[in-house]
CSV table of C-alpha atoms and ligand atoms in Angstrom, one decimal:
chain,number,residue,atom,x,y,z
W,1,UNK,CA,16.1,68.2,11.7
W,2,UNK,CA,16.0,64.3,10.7
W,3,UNK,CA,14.5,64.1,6.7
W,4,UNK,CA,11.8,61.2,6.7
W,5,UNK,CA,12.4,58.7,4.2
W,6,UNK,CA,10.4,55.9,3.3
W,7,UNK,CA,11.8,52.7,1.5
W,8,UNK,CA,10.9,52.1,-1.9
W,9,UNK,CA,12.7,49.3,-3.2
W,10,UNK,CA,14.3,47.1,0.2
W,11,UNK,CA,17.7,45.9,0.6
W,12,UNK,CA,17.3,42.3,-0.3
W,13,UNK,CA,15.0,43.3,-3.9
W,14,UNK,CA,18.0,45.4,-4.5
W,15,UNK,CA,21.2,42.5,-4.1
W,16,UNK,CA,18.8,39.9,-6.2
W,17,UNK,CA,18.6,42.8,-8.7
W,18,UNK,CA,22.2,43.6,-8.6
W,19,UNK,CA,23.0,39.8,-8.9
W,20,UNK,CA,21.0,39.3,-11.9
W,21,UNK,CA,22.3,42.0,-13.3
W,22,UNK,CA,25.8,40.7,-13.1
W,23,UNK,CA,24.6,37.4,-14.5
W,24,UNK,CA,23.4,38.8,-17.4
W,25,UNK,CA,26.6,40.8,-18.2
W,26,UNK,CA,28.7,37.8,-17.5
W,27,UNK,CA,27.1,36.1,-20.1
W,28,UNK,CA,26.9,39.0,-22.8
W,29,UNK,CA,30.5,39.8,-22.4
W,30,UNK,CA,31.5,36.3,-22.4
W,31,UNK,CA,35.7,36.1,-23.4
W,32,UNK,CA,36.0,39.9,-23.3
W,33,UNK,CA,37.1,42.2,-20.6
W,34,UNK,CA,34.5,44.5,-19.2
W,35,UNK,CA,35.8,47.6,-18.6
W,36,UNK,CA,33.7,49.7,-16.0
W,37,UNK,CA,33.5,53.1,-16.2
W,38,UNK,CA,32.2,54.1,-12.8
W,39,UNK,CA,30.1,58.0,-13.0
W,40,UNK,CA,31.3,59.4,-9.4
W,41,UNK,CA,29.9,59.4,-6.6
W,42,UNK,CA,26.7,57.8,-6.9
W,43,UNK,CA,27.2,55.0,-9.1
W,44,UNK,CA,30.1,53.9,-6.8
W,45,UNK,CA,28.2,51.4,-4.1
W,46,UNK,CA,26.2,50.2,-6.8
W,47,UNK,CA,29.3,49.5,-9.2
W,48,UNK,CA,31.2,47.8,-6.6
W,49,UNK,CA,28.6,45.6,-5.7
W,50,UNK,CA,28.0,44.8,-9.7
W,51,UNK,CA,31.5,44.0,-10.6
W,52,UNK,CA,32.0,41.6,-7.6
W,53,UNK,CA,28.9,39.9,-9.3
W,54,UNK,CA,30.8,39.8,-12.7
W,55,UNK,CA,32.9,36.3,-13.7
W,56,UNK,CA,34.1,37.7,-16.4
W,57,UNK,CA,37.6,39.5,-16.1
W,58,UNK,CA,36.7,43.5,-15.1
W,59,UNK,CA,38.8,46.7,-15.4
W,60,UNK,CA,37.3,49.7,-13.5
W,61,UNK,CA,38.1,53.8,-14.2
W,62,UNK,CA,35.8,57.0,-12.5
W,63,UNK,CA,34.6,59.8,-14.1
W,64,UNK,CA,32.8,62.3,-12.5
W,65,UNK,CA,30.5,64.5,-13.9
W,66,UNK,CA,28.3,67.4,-12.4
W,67,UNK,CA,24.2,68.2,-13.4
W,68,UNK,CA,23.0,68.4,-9.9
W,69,UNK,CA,23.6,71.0,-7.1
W,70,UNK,CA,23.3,70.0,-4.1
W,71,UNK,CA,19.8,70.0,-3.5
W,72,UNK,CA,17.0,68.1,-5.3
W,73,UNK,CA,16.6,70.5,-8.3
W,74,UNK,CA,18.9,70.7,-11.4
W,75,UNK,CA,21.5,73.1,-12.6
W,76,UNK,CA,20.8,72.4,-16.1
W,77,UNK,CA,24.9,72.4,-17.3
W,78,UNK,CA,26.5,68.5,-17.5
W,79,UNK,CA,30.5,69.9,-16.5
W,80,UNK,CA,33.3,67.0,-16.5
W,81,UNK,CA,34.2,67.3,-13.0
W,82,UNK,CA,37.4,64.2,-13.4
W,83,UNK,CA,37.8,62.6,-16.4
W,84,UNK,CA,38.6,58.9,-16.9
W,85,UNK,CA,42.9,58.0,-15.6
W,86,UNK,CA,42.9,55.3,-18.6
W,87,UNK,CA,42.3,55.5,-22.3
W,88,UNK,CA,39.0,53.4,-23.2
W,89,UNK,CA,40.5,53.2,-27.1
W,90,UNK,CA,39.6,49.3,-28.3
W,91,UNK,CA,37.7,48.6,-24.8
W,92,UNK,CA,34.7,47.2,-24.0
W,93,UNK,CA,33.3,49.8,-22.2
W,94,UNK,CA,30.7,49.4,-19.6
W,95,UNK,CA,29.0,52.7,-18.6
W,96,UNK,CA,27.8,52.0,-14.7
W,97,UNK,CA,25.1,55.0,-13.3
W,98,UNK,CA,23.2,55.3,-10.2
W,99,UNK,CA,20.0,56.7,-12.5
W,100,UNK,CA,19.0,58.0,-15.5
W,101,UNK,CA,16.4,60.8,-14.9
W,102,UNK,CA,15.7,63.7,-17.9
W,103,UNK,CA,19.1,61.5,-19.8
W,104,UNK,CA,21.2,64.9,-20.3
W,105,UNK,CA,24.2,63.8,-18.5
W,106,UNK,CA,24.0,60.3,-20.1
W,107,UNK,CA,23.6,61.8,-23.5
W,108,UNK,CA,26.4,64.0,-22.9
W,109,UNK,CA,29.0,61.4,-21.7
W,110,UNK,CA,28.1,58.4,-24.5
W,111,UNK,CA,28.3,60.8,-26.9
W,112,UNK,CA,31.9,62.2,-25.6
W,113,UNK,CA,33.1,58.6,-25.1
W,114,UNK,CA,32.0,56.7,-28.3
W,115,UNK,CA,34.3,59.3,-29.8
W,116,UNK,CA,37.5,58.0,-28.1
W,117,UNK,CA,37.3,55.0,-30.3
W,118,UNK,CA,36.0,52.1,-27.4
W,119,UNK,CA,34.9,48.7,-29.4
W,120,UNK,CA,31.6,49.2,-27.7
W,121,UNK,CA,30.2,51.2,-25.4
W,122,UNK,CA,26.8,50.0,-23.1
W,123,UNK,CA,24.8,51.3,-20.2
W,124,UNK,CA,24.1,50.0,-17.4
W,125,UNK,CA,21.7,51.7,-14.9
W,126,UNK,CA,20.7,51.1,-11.2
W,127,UNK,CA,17.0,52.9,-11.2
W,128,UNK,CA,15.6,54.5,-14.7
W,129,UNK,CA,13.0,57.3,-14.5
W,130,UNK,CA,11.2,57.0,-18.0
W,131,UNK,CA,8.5,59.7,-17.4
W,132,UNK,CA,11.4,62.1,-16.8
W,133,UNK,CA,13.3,61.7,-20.2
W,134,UNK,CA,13.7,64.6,-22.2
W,135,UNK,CA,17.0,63.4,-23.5
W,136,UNK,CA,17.0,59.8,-25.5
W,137,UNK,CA,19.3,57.6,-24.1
W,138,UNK,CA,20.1,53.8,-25.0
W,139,UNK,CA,20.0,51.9,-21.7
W,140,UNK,CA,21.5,48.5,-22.4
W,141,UNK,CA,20.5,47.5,-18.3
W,142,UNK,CA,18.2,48.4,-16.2
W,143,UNK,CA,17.9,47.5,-12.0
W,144,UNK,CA,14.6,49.1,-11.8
W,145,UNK,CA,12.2,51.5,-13.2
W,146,UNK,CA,11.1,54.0,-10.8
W,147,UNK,CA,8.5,56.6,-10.4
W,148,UNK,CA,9.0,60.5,-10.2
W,149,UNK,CA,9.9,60.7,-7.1
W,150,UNK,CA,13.5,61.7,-5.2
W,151,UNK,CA,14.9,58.9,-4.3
W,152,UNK,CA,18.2,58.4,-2.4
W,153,UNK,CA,20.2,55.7,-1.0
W,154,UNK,CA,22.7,52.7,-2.3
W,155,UNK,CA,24.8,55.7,-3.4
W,156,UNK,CA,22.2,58.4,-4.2
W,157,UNK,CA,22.2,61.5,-1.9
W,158,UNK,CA,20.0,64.3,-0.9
W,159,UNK,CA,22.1,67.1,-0.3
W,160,UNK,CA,25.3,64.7,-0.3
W,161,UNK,CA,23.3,62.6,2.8
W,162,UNK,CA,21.8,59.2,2.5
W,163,UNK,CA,24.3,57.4,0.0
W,164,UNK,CA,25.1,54.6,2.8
W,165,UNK,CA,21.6,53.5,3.1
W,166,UNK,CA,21.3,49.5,1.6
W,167,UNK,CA,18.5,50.5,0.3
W,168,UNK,CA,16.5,52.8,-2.1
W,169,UNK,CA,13.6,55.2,-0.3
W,170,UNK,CA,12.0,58.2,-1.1
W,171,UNK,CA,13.1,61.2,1.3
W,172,UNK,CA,10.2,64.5,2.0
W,173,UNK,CA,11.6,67.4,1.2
W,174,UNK,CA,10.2,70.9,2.2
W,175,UNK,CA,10.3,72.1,-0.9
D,201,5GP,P1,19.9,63.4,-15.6
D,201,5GP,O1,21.0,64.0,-16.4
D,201,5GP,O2,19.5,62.0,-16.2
D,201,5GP,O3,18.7,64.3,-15.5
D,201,5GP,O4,20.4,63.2,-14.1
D,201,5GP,C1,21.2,62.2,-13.7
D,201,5GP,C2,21.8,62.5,-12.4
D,201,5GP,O5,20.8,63.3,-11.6
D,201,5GP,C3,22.0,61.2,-11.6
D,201,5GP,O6,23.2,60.7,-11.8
D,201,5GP,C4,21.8,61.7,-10.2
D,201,5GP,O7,23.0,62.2,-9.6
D,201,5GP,C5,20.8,62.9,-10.3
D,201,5GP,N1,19.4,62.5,-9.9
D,201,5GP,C6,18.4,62.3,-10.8
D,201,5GP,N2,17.3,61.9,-10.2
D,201,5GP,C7,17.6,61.7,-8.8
D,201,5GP,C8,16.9,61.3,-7.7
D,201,5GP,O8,15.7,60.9,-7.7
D,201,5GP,N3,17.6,61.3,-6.5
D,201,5GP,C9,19.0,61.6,-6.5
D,201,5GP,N4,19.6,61.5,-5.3
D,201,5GP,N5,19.6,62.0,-7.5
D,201,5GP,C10,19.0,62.1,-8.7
């Protein structure tokens, strides 16, 4: 059975967003090296799309971390699923995630990787759902703020569906 979704934030809304965003970081990282540190797999479209948007020379490395099964509901455990390939020691690193919801992965992974000794460490969100936080996290950029609602698409999934869709909507589950 076909999930309805409806779109919340449209396709064009999100490239203006995504294009400002790299703007911004261009600016703030002006002379330095942004090294991107991709959280697999939804951050992916929406990092690709960022760096391209980037003047300023860009490394790019994946980690992938677990807090969500593969439903709508969380596991409550943050497990390092693949750790980074490169050492982030003396880099300017850019964290790049598809949202931050309750924070408890994001807490979890700044914490672990301002310990490898980076010369600075930022985050850089797609959607942020405030109301949700039960975890404080720092986010240095924000795409959009979003209600409490699932939302899926430009990388987010429901049930690992949805990520290809150039836009963010909100999908009705049955439960
Ligand atoms: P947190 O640790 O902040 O609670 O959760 C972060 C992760 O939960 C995100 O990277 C994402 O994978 C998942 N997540 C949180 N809210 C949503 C949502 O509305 N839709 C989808 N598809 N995933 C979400």
């Amino acid at each position: 059975m076909d999930d309805k979704i409806t779109v919340m934030i449209p396709e064009k809304d999100v490239d203006d967003k995504i294009r400002i965003l790299g703007e911004q970081i261009s600016k703030d990282y002006a002379g330095k090296t942004v090294h991107i540190v991709c959280i697999l797999k939804g951050a992916v479209f929406f990092a690709c799309e960022l760096a391209k948007r980037i003047t300023v020379p860009v490394t790019i490395d994946f980690m992938s971390c677990s807090s969500y099964g593969d439903g709508s509901t969380s596991s409550g455990v943050v497990k390092i699923v693949k750790d980074l390939d490169q050492s982030i020691e003396g880099k300017h690193v850019l964290v790049v995630e598809d949202i931050v919801d309750t924070g408890r992965t994001l807490s979890y992974l700044l914490e672990l990787l301002r310990n490898r000794g980076p010369e600075s460490v930022k985050l850089c969100t797609l959607l942020d759902k405030p109301e949700r936080r039960t975890h404080e996290v720092h986010v240095d950029y924000t795409g959009f703020e979003v209600p409490d609602e699932f939302v899926v698409g430009y990388g987010l999934d429901y049930a690992q569906k949805y990520r290809n869709l150039p836009y963010i909507g909100v999908v009705e589950t049955d439960d």
